[in-house]
Coordinates of C-alpha atoms in Angstrom, one line a residue:
Chain A
M145 CA 82.7 -284.8 232.7
E146 CA 86.4 -284.3 232.6
E147 CA 87.6 -281.3 234.6
S148 CA 86.9 -278.6 233.4
I149 CA 89.6 -276.2 231.4
I150 CA 87.0 -273.3 231.8
Q151 CA 85.3 -272.3 234.3
L152 CA 83.6 -269.7 235.2
R153 CA 81.4 -269.0 238.4
G154 CA 78.7 -266.6 239.0
V155 CA 79.7 -263.7 236.2
N156 CA 78.7 -261.0 236.4
K157 CA 78.8 -257.6 234.2
W158 CA 77.4 -254.0 233.3
Y159 CA 78.0 -252.0 230.7
G160 CA 77.2 -248.3 232.8
E161 CA 74.2 -249.1 234.4
F162 CA 73.0 -252.2 231.6
H163 CA 73.6 -255.7 233.1
V164 CA 75.1 -257.6 230.2
L165 CA 75.8 -260.3 232.0
R166 CA 73.5 -261.7 234.6
G167 CA 75.3 -264.6 237.0
I168 CA 77.1 -266.5 234.2
D169 CA 77.8 -270.3 235.6
L170 CA 79.8 -272.3 232.8
D171 CA 82.3 -274.8 232.8
V172 CA 83.4 -276.4 229.5
A173 CA 85.5 -279.8 229.0
K174 CA 88.4 -280.5 227.2
G175 CA 88.0 -280.9 223.4
E176 CA 84.2 -280.3 224.1
R177 CA 82.5 -278.0 221.8
I178 CA 80.0 -275.6 222.6
V179 CA 77.7 -273.3 220.1
I180 CA 76.3 -270.4 222.2
C181 CA 73.5 -269.1 220.2
G182 CA 70.6 -266.2 221.0
P183 CA 69.5 -263.6 220.2
S184 CA 71.4 -259.8 219.6
G185 CA 72.1 -257.9 222.8
S186 CA 72.0 -261.2 224.9
G187 CA 75.5 -261.0 225.6
K188 CA 76.6 -264.2 224.2
S189 CA 79.7 -262.0 222.3
T190 CA 80.5 -260.6 225.5
L191 CA 80.6 -263.7 227.3
I192 CA 83.9 -265.2 224.6
R193 CA 84.8 -261.9 225.2
C194 CA 85.9 -262.0 229.0
I195 CA 86.9 -265.4 228.8
N196 CA 90.6 -263.7 226.6
R197 CA 89.6 -260.6 229.0
L198 CA 89.5 -258.1 226.3
E199 CA 86.1 -257.8 228.0
E200 CA 86.5 -257.1 231.9
H201 CA 83.9 -259.2 233.9
Q202 CA 83.6 -257.4 237.2
A203 CA 81.8 -259.8 239.4
G204 CA 82.5 -263.9 240.0
T205 CA 85.5 -265.5 238.6
I206 CA 86.9 -267.0 235.2
R207 CA 89.6 -269.6 235.5
V208 CA 90.9 -270.9 232.4
H209 CA 92.8 -274.0 232.6
G210 CA 93.1 -273.1 236.7
V211 CA 94.3 -269.7 236.0
E212 CA 92.0 -267.0 237.5
L213 CA 92.0 -264.3 235.1
D214 CA 92.0 -260.9 237.6
N215 CA 94.1 -258.1 237.1
D216 CA 97.3 -259.6 237.5
L217 CA 98.8 -258.6 234.0
K218 CA 100.9 -262.4 233.8
H219 CA 97.5 -263.9 234.3
I220 CA 96.2 -262.6 231.2
D221 CA 98.9 -262.9 229.4
A222 CA 99.0 -267.0 230.7
V223 CA 95.4 -267.2 229.2
R224 CA 95.6 -265.6 226.0
R225 CA 98.9 -267.3 224.9
D226 CA 96.7 -271.0 225.0
V227 CA 93.7 -269.3 224.4
G228 CA 92.9 -268.1 220.0
M229 CA 90.4 -265.9 219.4
V230 CA 88.7 -265.2 215.6
F231 CA 86.4 -262.1 215.4
Q232 CA 83.3 -261.1 212.9
Q233 CA 85.4 -258.9 211.6
F234 CA 88.4 -260.5 210.4
N235 CA 90.7 -257.8 212.3
L236 CA 93.9 -259.3 210.3
F237 CA 96.8 -256.4 210.3
P238 CA 96.1 -255.1 206.6
H239 CA 100.1 -253.8 207.1
L240 CA 101.3 -257.6 207.1
T241 CA 101.6 -260.2 204.8
V242 CA 99.2 -263.3 205.5
L243 CA 102.4 -264.9 206.5
E244 CA 103.6 -262.1 208.4
N245 CA 100.4 -262.3 210.6
C246 CA 100.7 -265.6 211.3
T247 CA 104.5 -266.0 212.5
L248 CA 104.0 -262.6 214.6
A249 CA 102.7 -263.8 217.5
P250 CA 104.6 -266.8 217.5
M251 CA 107.7 -264.6 216.8
W252 CA 107.8 -262.3 219.1
V253 CA 105.3 -263.5 222.0
K254 CA 107.4 -266.9 221.8
K255 CA 110.2 -266.1 220.0
V256 CA 109.9 -268.9 217.6
P257 CA 112.5 -268.6 215.8
K258 CA 111.6 -267.0 212.0
A259 CA 112.7 -270.1 210.2
E260 CA 110.6 -272.5 212.4
A261 CA 107.7 -269.6 212.6
E262 CA 107.3 -269.8 208.5
R263 CA 107.2 -273.6 208.0
Q264 CA 104.3 -273.8 211.1
A265 CA 102.6 -271.0 209.5
L266 CA 102.4 -272.2 206.5
K267 CA 101.2 -276.1 207.9
Y268 CA 98.0 -274.7 208.8
L269 CA 97.7 -272.2 206.4
E270 CA 98.0 -275.6 204.7
R271 CA 95.3 -276.7 207.1
V272 CA 92.9 -273.7 205.6
R273 CA 93.4 -274.4 202.5
I274 CA 95.3 -271.2 201.7
P275 CA 99.1 -272.1 201.6
E276 CA 99.3 -270.2 197.9
Q277 CA 98.3 -266.7 199.4
A278 CA 101.5 -267.2 201.9
N279 CA 102.7 -263.4 199.8
K280 CA 99.9 -261.5 199.6
Y281 CA 98.1 -258.6 201.8
P282 CA 94.5 -259.4 203.2
G283 CA 93.0 -256.8 201.6
Q284 CA 94.0 -258.8 198.2
L285 CA 92.0 -261.6 199.9
S286 CA 88.1 -262.3 199.3
G287 CA 86.1 -262.3 203.0
G288 CA 86.1 -266.3 203.3
Q289 CA 89.9 -266.6 202.2
Q290 CA 90.7 -263.6 205.4
Q291 CA 88.8 -265.4 207.6
R292 CA 90.3 -268.8 207.3
V293 CA 94.0 -267.0 208.0
A294 CA 92.5 -265.0 210.6
I295 CA 91.8 -268.9 212.0
A296 CA 95.8 -270.0 210.7
R297 CA 97.2 -266.6 212.3
S298 CA 95.2 -268.1 215.7
L299 CA 96.4 -271.9 215.2
C300 CA 100.5 -271.1 215.1
M301 CA 100.2 -269.9 218.8
N302 CA 99.3 -273.8 219.3
P303 CA 96.3 -273.0 221.5
S304 CA 94.1 -275.8 223.6
I305 CA 91.3 -273.4 223.3
M306 CA 89.4 -271.5 220.4
L307 CA 86.6 -268.8 220.8
F308 CA 84.8 -268.0 217.7
D309 CA 82.5 -264.7 217.7
E310 CA 80.5 -264.8 214.6
P311 CA 83.1 -265.8 212.5
T312 CA 81.0 -266.0 209.4
S313 CA 78.3 -263.0 209.7
A314 CA 80.5 -260.7 208.4
L315 CA 80.4 -263.4 204.9
D316 CA 78.9 -263.3 201.4
P317 CA 76.8 -266.2 201.6
E318 CA 78.6 -268.0 199.4
M319 CA 82.0 -268.3 201.3
V320 CA 80.5 -269.3 204.8
K321 CA 80.7 -272.7 203.8
E322 CA 84.3 -272.8 203.3
V323 CA 84.7 -271.3 206.4
L324 CA 82.5 -273.6 208.3
D325 CA 84.1 -276.7 206.5
V326 CA 87.6 -275.6 208.2
M327 CA 86.1 -275.0 211.3
V328 CA 84.3 -278.9 211.0
D329 CA 87.4 -279.7 210.3
L330 CA 89.6 -278.2 213.5
A331 CA 87.0 -279.9 215.8
Q332 CA 87.6 -283.4 214.7
G333 CA 90.6 -282.6 215.8
G334 CA 89.8 -282.3 219.4
M335 CA 90.2 -278.5 219.6
T336 CA 88.7 -277.0 223.0
M337 CA 85.8 -274.8 221.2
L338 CA 83.0 -271.8 221.9
V339 CA 81.5 -270.8 219.7
V340 CA 78.9 -268.0 219.1
T341 CA 77.0 -268.3 215.9
H342 CA 73.9 -268.3 214.5
E343 CA 74.3 -271.7 212.2
M344 CA 72.3 -273.4 213.0
G345 CA 73.5 -276.6 210.9
F346 CA 76.8 -276.6 212.3
A347 CA 75.3 -276.4 215.9
K348 CA 73.8 -279.4 215.0
S349 CA 76.6 -281.5 213.1
V350 CA 79.4 -280.1 215.5
A351 CA 78.5 -279.2 218.7
D352 CA 78.2 -281.8 221.9
R353 CA 76.0 -278.4 223.9
V354 CA 74.4 -275.9 222.8
I355 CA 74.0 -272.8 225.0
F356 CA 70.7 -270.8 224.5
M357 CA 71.6 -266.9 226.1
D358 CA 68.3 -264.3 226.1
R359 CA 69.1 -261.1 228.6
G360 CA 72.5 -261.6 229.7
E361 CA 72.1 -264.6 231.4
I362 CA 72.2 -268.6 230.1
V363 CA 68.9 -269.6 229.6
E364 CA 69.0 -273.2 228.2
Q365 CA 72.0 -275.8 227.3
A366 CA 71.6 -279.3 226.4
P367 CA 73.1 -281.3 223.7
P368 CA 71.8 -280.5 220.0
E369 CA 69.2 -283.6 219.5
E370 CA 67.8 -282.2 222.6
F371 CA 68.3 -278.7 222.3
F372 CA 66.7 -278.5 218.8
G373 CA 64.4 -281.7 219.3
N374 CA 62.2 -280.7 222.2
P375 CA 63.7 -277.4 223.8
K376 CA 62.1 -277.0 227.3
S377 CA 62.0 -272.9 227.4
E378 CA 59.6 -270.9 226.0
R379 CA 62.0 -268.2 224.7
T380 CA 64.4 -270.7 223.2
R381 CA 61.6 -271.8 221.5
T382 CA 60.4 -268.7 219.8
F383 CA 64.5 -267.9 219.4
L384 CA 64.3 -270.9 217.7
G385 CA 61.1 -270.6 215.5
Q386 CA 63.0 -267.2 214.6
V387 CA 66.4 -268.6 213.2
L388 CA 65.5 -272.1 211.6
N389 CA 61.8 -270.7 209.7
H390 CA 63.2 -267.8 207.7
Chain B
M55 CA 85.0 -261.8 166.6
T56 CA 87.9 -261.0 164.2
Q57 CA 88.5 -257.7 162.5
E58 CA 88.3 -259.4 158.9
N59 CA 84.7 -260.3 160.2
A60 CA 83.8 -256.9 161.2
T61 CA 81.1 -255.1 159.0
T62 CA 81.3 -251.8 160.3
P63 CA 85.3 -250.8 159.4
V64 CA 87.6 -249.8 161.9
L65 CA 88.5 -246.7 162.0
P66 CA 91.0 -244.2 163.6
P67 CA 88.6 -241.7 165.9
P68 CA 88.9 -237.9 163.8
V69 CA 91.7 -235.8 163.8
L70 CA 90.3 -232.9 166.0
A71 CA 89.9 -235.5 168.5
R72 CA 93.7 -237.1 169.6
G73 CA 97.2 -235.6 169.6
P74 CA 97.9 -232.3 171.3
I75 CA 95.1 -230.7 169.5
G76 CA 92.1 -233.3 170.4
W77 CA 94.1 -232.9 174.2
A78 CA 94.1 -228.4 174.5
R79 CA 90.2 -229.1 173.0
A80 CA 89.1 -231.9 175.7
N81 CA 91.0 -229.3 178.4
L82 CA 91.7 -225.6 177.7
F83 CA 88.9 -225.3 174.9
N84 CA 85.9 -226.7 176.6
G85 CA 83.3 -224.3 176.8
W86 CA 83.5 -220.8 176.9
F87 CA 84.7 -220.1 180.4
N88 CA 87.4 -222.3 180.1
T89 CA 88.2 -220.5 176.9
A90 CA 88.5 -217.8 177.9
L91 CA 90.1 -218.5 181.9
T92 CA 92.9 -220.0 178.6
L93 CA 93.0 -216.6 176.9
F94 CA 93.8 -214.8 180.7
V95 CA 96.5 -217.2 181.4
L96 CA 98.3 -216.7 178.3
W97 CA 98.1 -213.0 178.4
I98 CA 99.3 -213.0 181.7
L99 CA 102.0 -215.3 180.9
V100 CA 102.9 -213.7 177.6
R101 CA 103.6 -210.4 179.6
T102 CA 105.2 -211.5 182.8
V103 CA 107.8 -214.2 181.6
P104 CA 109.5 -212.2 178.8
G105 CA 110.7 -209.8 181.1
L106 CA 111.2 -212.0 184.1
F107 CA 113.2 -214.2 182.2
D108 CA 115.5 -210.3 180.4
W109 CA 116.0 -210.4 184.5
A110 CA 116.6 -213.0 185.6
V111 CA 119.2 -214.4 182.6
G112 CA 119.2 -211.5 179.4
S113 CA 120.7 -208.6 181.3
A114 CA 121.6 -210.1 184.6
V115 CA 125.2 -209.5 185.6
W116 CA 126.9 -212.6 186.5
S117 CA 130.6 -210.9 187.5
G118 CA 132.3 -208.0 188.6
D119 CA 131.6 -205.7 191.2
A120 CA 128.4 -203.2 192.6
A121 CA 129.0 -200.5 190.5
I122 CA 127.8 -203.1 187.4
C123 CA 124.8 -203.9 189.0
R124 CA 123.7 -200.6 189.8
A125 CA 124.5 -199.1 185.6
E126 CA 121.0 -198.4 184.2
G127 CA 119.1 -201.8 182.2
A128 CA 121.6 -204.5 183.9
G129 CA 119.5 -206.7 185.9
A130 CA 119.4 -209.4 188.3
C131 CA 122.9 -209.1 189.9
W132 CA 124.3 -212.7 190.3
S133 CA 127.3 -211.3 191.1
F134 CA 126.0 -210.5 194.3
V135 CA 125.6 -214.2 195.3
A136 CA 128.9 -214.9 193.2
E137 CA 130.1 -212.5 195.8
K138 CA 128.2 -214.1 199.2
W139 CA 127.5 -217.4 198.1
R140 CA 130.7 -218.8 201.2
F141 CA 128.8 -216.2 204.1
I142 CA 125.6 -216.9 202.6
L143 CA 126.0 -220.2 202.9
F144 CA 128.5 -220.4 205.8
G145 CA 127.8 -217.5 207.8
T146 CA 131.1 -216.9 210.5
Y147 CA 132.5 -220.3 210.2
P148 CA 136.0 -219.5 209.6
A149 CA 136.7 -219.2 206.1
D150 CA 139.7 -221.4 205.6
Q151 CA 137.8 -224.7 207.5
H152 CA 134.6 -224.1 205.2
W153 CA 135.3 -227.8 203.8
R154 CA 134.2 -229.1 206.9
P155 CA 130.5 -228.1 206.8
V156 CA 130.2 -229.2 203.5
A157 CA 131.3 -232.2 204.7
A158 CA 129.0 -232.2 208.0
M159 CA 125.9 -231.7 205.6
A160 CA 127.1 -234.1 203.2
A161 CA 127.2 -236.5 206.1
I162 CA 123.5 -235.9 207.3
L163 CA 122.2 -235.8 204.1
A164 CA 124.0 -239.2 203.3
T165 CA 121.8 -240.0 206.6
L166 CA 118.8 -238.7 205.8
L167 CA 119.0 -240.7 202.2
A168 CA 120.1 -243.8 203.8
S169 CA 116.7 -243.7 205.9
A170 CA 115.1 -242.6 203.0
D171 CA 115.2 -246.7 202.1
R172 CA 113.0 -248.6 203.9
R173 CA 114.9 -251.3 204.0
M174 CA 117.3 -249.8 206.0
W175 CA 114.2 -249.2 208.6
G176 CA 115.0 -250.6 212.1
R177 CA 118.0 -251.5 213.6
P178 CA 120.2 -250.5 210.7
L179 CA 119.0 -247.2 211.8
A180 CA 120.1 -247.4 214.8
V181 CA 123.6 -247.2 213.4
I182 CA 123.1 -244.7 210.5
W183 CA 122.4 -242.0 212.8
P184 CA 124.6 -242.0 215.9
V185 CA 127.4 -242.4 213.2
G186 CA 126.2 -239.4 210.8
L187 CA 124.9 -237.2 213.7
G188 CA 128.3 -237.8 215.2
L189 CA 130.3 -237.6 212.2
A190 CA 128.8 -234.4 211.6
A191 CA 129.1 -232.6 215.0
L192 CA 132.8 -234.2 215.2
L193 CA 133.3 -231.4 211.9
M194 CA 131.7 -229.2 213.6
F195 CA 133.4 -228.8 216.5
G196 CA 136.1 -229.7 215.9
G197 CA 139.0 -230.4 218.7
V198 CA 140.4 -233.6 218.0
L199 CA 142.3 -235.0 215.0
G200 CA 144.3 -232.1 214.7
L201 CA 141.4 -229.8 213.7
D202 CA 140.0 -226.6 215.3
F203 CA 137.7 -226.1 217.6
V204 CA 134.6 -223.8 216.2
P205 CA 132.7 -223.1 219.3
T206 CA 128.6 -222.6 217.5
T207 CA 129.0 -219.0 218.0
L208 CA 131.1 -219.3 214.7
W209 CA 128.2 -221.4 212.9
G210 CA 125.5 -220.2 211.0
G211 CA 124.0 -220.6 207.5
L212 CA 123.1 -224.0 206.0
P213 CA 124.3 -226.0 208.5
L214 CA 123.1 -224.2 211.5
T215 CA 119.8 -224.8 210.2
L216 CA 120.0 -228.8 208.5
A217 CA 121.3 -229.2 212.0
L218 CA 118.8 -227.3 213.4
S219 CA 116.0 -228.6 211.9
V220 CA 117.2 -232.4 211.6
V221 CA 118.2 -233.0 214.8
G222 CA 115.4 -231.2 216.4
L223 CA 112.9 -232.9 214.6
V224 CA 114.3 -236.0 214.8
F225 CA 114.2 -235.8 218.9
A226 CA 111.2 -234.3 218.3
F227 CA 109.2 -237.0 216.5
P228 CA 110.0 -240.1 218.8
L229 CA 109.1 -237.2 221.5
G230 CA 105.5 -236.6 219.6
V231 CA 105.2 -240.3 219.3
L232 CA 105.2 -240.6 223.1
L233 CA 102.8 -237.5 223.7
A234 CA 100.6 -239.0 221.4
L235 CA 100.4 -242.4 223.2
G236 CA 100.1 -241.0 226.1
R237 CA 97.4 -239.0 225.3
T238 CA 95.3 -241.4 223.5
G239 CA 96.1 -244.1 226.3
D240 CA 94.1 -245.5 229.0
L241 CA 96.8 -244.3 232.1
P242 CA 94.4 -241.2 233.2
V243 CA 98.0 -239.4 235.1
V244 CA 99.8 -240.0 232.2
K245 CA 96.8 -238.9 229.8
A246 CA 96.6 -236.1 231.2
L247 CA 100.4 -234.2 231.6
S248 CA 100.2 -235.7 227.8
V249 CA 97.2 -232.8 227.1
V250 CA 98.9 -230.5 229.6
Y251 CA 102.2 -230.2 227.8
I252 CA 100.9 -230.5 224.2
E253 CA 97.8 -227.5 224.5
V254 CA 100.7 -225.2 226.4
I255 CA 103.0 -225.6 224.3
R256 CA 100.9 -225.5 221.2
G257 CA 98.9 -222.3 223.1
V258 CA 102.2 -220.9 222.8
P259 CA 104.2 -219.2 219.7
L260 CA 107.5 -220.5 218.7
I261 CA 109.1 -217.2 219.3
S262 CA 108.5 -217.1 222.9
V263 CA 109.2 -221.0 223.3
L264 CA 113.0 -219.9 221.6
F265 CA 113.0 -216.8 224.2
M266 CA 111.9 -218.6 227.6
A267 CA 114.2 -222.0 226.5
S268 CA 117.7 -218.9 225.9
V269 CA 116.4 -217.1 228.8
M270 CA 115.1 -219.5 231.3
F271 CA 116.5 -223.1 231.0
P272 CA 120.5 -221.0 232.0
L273 CA 117.8 -220.2 235.5
F274 CA 117.5 -223.9 235.8
L275 CA 121.3 -224.6 236.0
P276 CA 123.6 -223.6 239.3
Q277 CA 125.4 -220.7 239.2
G278 CA 128.2 -220.3 236.8
A279 CA 127.4 -222.8 234.6
T280 CA 126.2 -222.0 230.7
I281 CA 124.1 -223.9 228.1
D282 CA 125.5 -223.3 224.8
K283 CA 122.6 -220.7 223.4
L284 CA 122.6 -223.2 219.8
L285 CA 121.5 -226.4 222.2
R286 CA 118.9 -223.6 223.7
A287 CA 117.3 -223.1 220.5
Q288 CA 117.7 -226.7 219.9
L289 CA 115.7 -228.0 223.3
G290 CA 113.3 -225.5 222.5
F291 CA 112.6 -226.4 219.3
I292 CA 112.2 -230.0 220.1
L293 CA 110.0 -229.4 223.2
F294 CA 107.8 -227.3 220.2
A295 CA 108.3 -229.0 217.5
A296 CA 106.9 -232.6 219.6
A297 CA 104.2 -231.4 220.8
Y298 CA 102.7 -230.5 217.1
L299 CA 103.2 -234.0 216.1
A300 CA 101.8 -235.1 218.5
E301 CA 98.8 -234.0 217.4
V302 CA 99.0 -235.5 214.2
V303 CA 100.7 -238.5 215.7
R304 CA 96.9 -238.7 217.1
G305 CA 95.2 -238.1 214.5
G306 CA 96.1 -241.5 212.8
L307 CA 96.1 -243.5 216.4
Q308 CA 92.2 -242.8 216.2
A309 CA 92.0 -244.1 212.6
I310 CA 92.9 -247.4 213.9
P311 CA 90.3 -249.5 214.2
K312 CA 89.5 -251.3 217.5
G313 CA 89.8 -254.9 216.0
Q314 CA 93.7 -254.5 215.3
Y315 CA 94.2 -253.6 218.7
E316 CA 91.7 -256.6 219.8
A317 CA 93.4 -258.7 217.3
A318 CA 96.8 -258.0 219.1
D319 CA 95.6 -258.2 222.7
A320 CA 93.9 -261.9 222.1
L321 CA 97.2 -263.2 220.1
G322 CA 99.6 -262.1 223.6
L323 CA 100.8 -259.0 222.2
S324 CA 101.9 -256.9 225.0
Y325 CA 101.0 -253.6 224.6
W326 CA 104.7 -252.2 223.5
Q327 CA 104.5 -255.1 221.1
K328 CA 101.6 -254.1 220.2
T329 CA 102.0 -250.1 219.6
R330 CA 105.4 -251.0 218.1
L331 CA 104.3 -253.9 215.7
I332 CA 100.8 -253.2 214.7
V333 CA 99.5 -250.0 215.6
L334 CA 102.4 -247.1 215.1
P335 CA 103.0 -249.1 211.4
Q336 CA 99.3 -248.6 210.4
A337 CA 98.9 -244.9 212.1
L338 CA 102.1 -243.4 210.7
S339 CA 101.6 -244.6 207.2
L340 CA 98.3 -242.6 207.5
V341 CA 99.7 -239.8 208.5
I342 CA 102.7 -239.0 206.0
P343 CA 101.1 -236.3 204.4
P344 CA 100.7 -233.7 207.6
L345 CA 103.3 -235.5 209.0
V346 CA 105.5 -234.4 206.6
N347 CA 103.3 -231.2 206.3
T348 CA 104.6 -230.6 209.6
F349 CA 108.6 -231.6 208.8
I350 CA 108.4 -228.5 205.9
G351 CA 106.5 -226.2 208.3
F352 CA 109.5 -226.3 211.2
F353 CA 111.9 -226.9 208.5
K354 CA 111.5 -223.2 207.2
D355 CA 110.8 -222.3 210.8
T356 CA 113.8 -222.9 212.3
S357 CA 115.0 -219.4 210.5
L358 CA 112.7 -217.8 213.9
V359 CA 116.2 -218.4 215.7
I360 CA 117.3 -215.4 214.3
I361 CA 115.5 -213.5 217.1
I362 CA 117.4 -215.4 219.9
G363 CA 121.3 -214.1 218.2
L364 CA 121.8 -216.9 215.6
F365 CA 122.6 -216.9 212.1
D366 CA 120.7 -219.4 210.7
L367 CA 120.3 -219.5 205.9
L368 CA 117.9 -216.7 205.7
S369 CA 119.9 -214.6 208.1
T370 CA 123.0 -214.6 206.6
A371 CA 121.3 -213.5 203.6
K372 CA 120.1 -210.9 205.7
A373 CA 123.7 -210.4 207.4
A374 CA 124.9 -210.7 203.6
L375 CA 122.6 -207.6 202.4
T376 CA 123.8 -205.0 204.7
D377 CA 127.7 -205.2 203.5
P378 CA 127.7 -201.3 202.6
A379 CA 129.2 -202.2 199.0
W380 CA 126.5 -204.4 198.2
R381 CA 123.1 -202.8 199.7
G382 CA 120.3 -203.2 198.3
F383 CA 120.2 -206.7 196.3
Y384 CA 117.8 -207.8 198.2
K385 CA 115.5 -209.9 195.4
E386 CA 119.1 -212.0 194.1
A387 CA 119.6 -212.5 198.4
Y388 CA 115.6 -214.1 198.8
L389 CA 116.2 -215.7 195.7
F390 CA 118.8 -217.5 196.4
V391 CA 117.9 -219.1 200.0
G392 CA 114.5 -219.3 198.4
L393 CA 115.9 -221.9 195.5
I394 CA 117.9 -223.9 198.8
Y395 CA 114.5 -223.8 200.9
F396 CA 112.3 -225.1 197.8
A397 CA 115.2 -227.8 196.8
F398 CA 114.5 -229.3 200.6
C399 CA 111.2 -228.7 200.9
Y400 CA 110.9 -230.3 197.4
A401 CA 112.4 -233.1 198.1
M402 CA 110.5 -234.4 201.4
S403 CA 107.5 -233.3 199.5
R404 CA 108.7 -236.1 196.5
Y405 CA 109.8 -238.6 199.0
S406 CA 106.6 -238.5 201.0
Q407 CA 104.6 -239.3 197.9
F408 CA 107.1 -242.0 197.1
L409 CA 106.4 -243.2 201.0
E410 CA 102.4 -243.2 200.3
R411 CA 102.4 -245.4 197.1
D412 CA 105.0 -247.4 197.9
L413 CA 103.4 -248.5 201.4
S414 CA 100.2 -248.2 200.2
K415 CA 101.3 -250.8 197.7
G416 CA 98.7 -254.2 197.8
R417 CA 97.2 -253.4 201.0
R418 CA 94.0 -252.5 200.0
R419 CA 91.6 -251.7 203.1

């Protein structure tokens, strides 16, 4: 394996008394595509939200590109510039147009000139197949379109790592595919991706590794053929039985 | 299907269901209760409007002295207003210099009008406001460019009301935003200070804040130094209004979903970038109605400065009534200043409605 660009060692986190992450060790190589699945409340969203410090871990270390996430704001800023995130609820800025959503962070965080930021934004909007909506407001778009804008907005910061927190869970069924297509396209372009999802089809076709989490720990991780073909743990088998045969 | 092929003829609706008759039937006379209500209101209008019109216009006295107004059967004494309007509007400001408060108010109104245009929001406002207020202050104070110096003790009437409210709210608003951010933020000390400030100030009547500003500020000053009475009132007013505005803004801040903060954080925006670009634009546009409500309230509350001896618009009207020759024309005096207050408040209200519509264009949630 190449040198890992994300490295978690003994990561623990509590919500009050609730032990949500229990001794997580994880290495992610450059360009690796990882799908994280597990029952709700298993800590999978919390795990990826710790990687860009939307949540604070209380024990252990997290390093991204060798930068340790501690209380140093400079470290947090450095990591966030390089890690994009896509949310379940899109979280587009409703008072800004699609184009402004995409150019805001490059212009203010990276000080990219406006014309250049807009050129970049249109390039990525084209990549998510939605350039014609650039001057609309998010509220005028469908859920699938909004999520694709959210992906483009993250890409405009030229991240080397993308985190996806259940990106299709809030979508109507007919819109899931258009978002997954964009994600597949992104994966084929060599982006390092950590995806929390229940889309097992996506996991099978795109992931290099599937991680199963339950009750705050990583129960099993394996390449998709092995994970789906020959799961080792009883808990994994139960979970797969529930999500695959409904 | 085209009309020629339709088997049933296309007819206009019956005459009783359209036009003014249809509207009246549908809105004024639908059911016995609404019919009774409509007739009752009509009766009240018939009883009051002609009399009021006769008083205000028909038998009104438009010129001449008070004796004509006191004659039997005379209506509204508008000659009182004709006689006293300059005093009511400008107080004791030197009469030969009245063009200066007029020009100063024009500068303030021009500043407000320019700020009303959303294309100006941002850097232009940072130029417009200092220039506009500076020009107004220059005109009012004088002392340079061959203008006689006029101390604030001679100021009064509408310019005083405008200065207190416009300057007051312009400084109170950012202070209120900061207090609201402090109160909703994560820093415990800042939060505690904001809460204490807001609760203490809100728990005290404006009159006592003005008294305190008038009496207590000087105690903190070295012996012999004084601050202008108007400035003291202005400071008290700013501090008071800020606490109220803070709570209005806080309401807006709490309505912003957590996801907006997270998206801004994930993109690497700093706290102030996040606040200025993402949170405040959304929070403030949500609270336009209560915000303007507070603005209107404070515009009128400036009339309380009379208790520390400043003569705002309402006080000059009262003072005009103390002229022995014109005693007793309360209705005319209060109607006159009432109309002026109303014009400003109604303008604010209309602008807020326009702004709300304009800001919500294309932004369904």
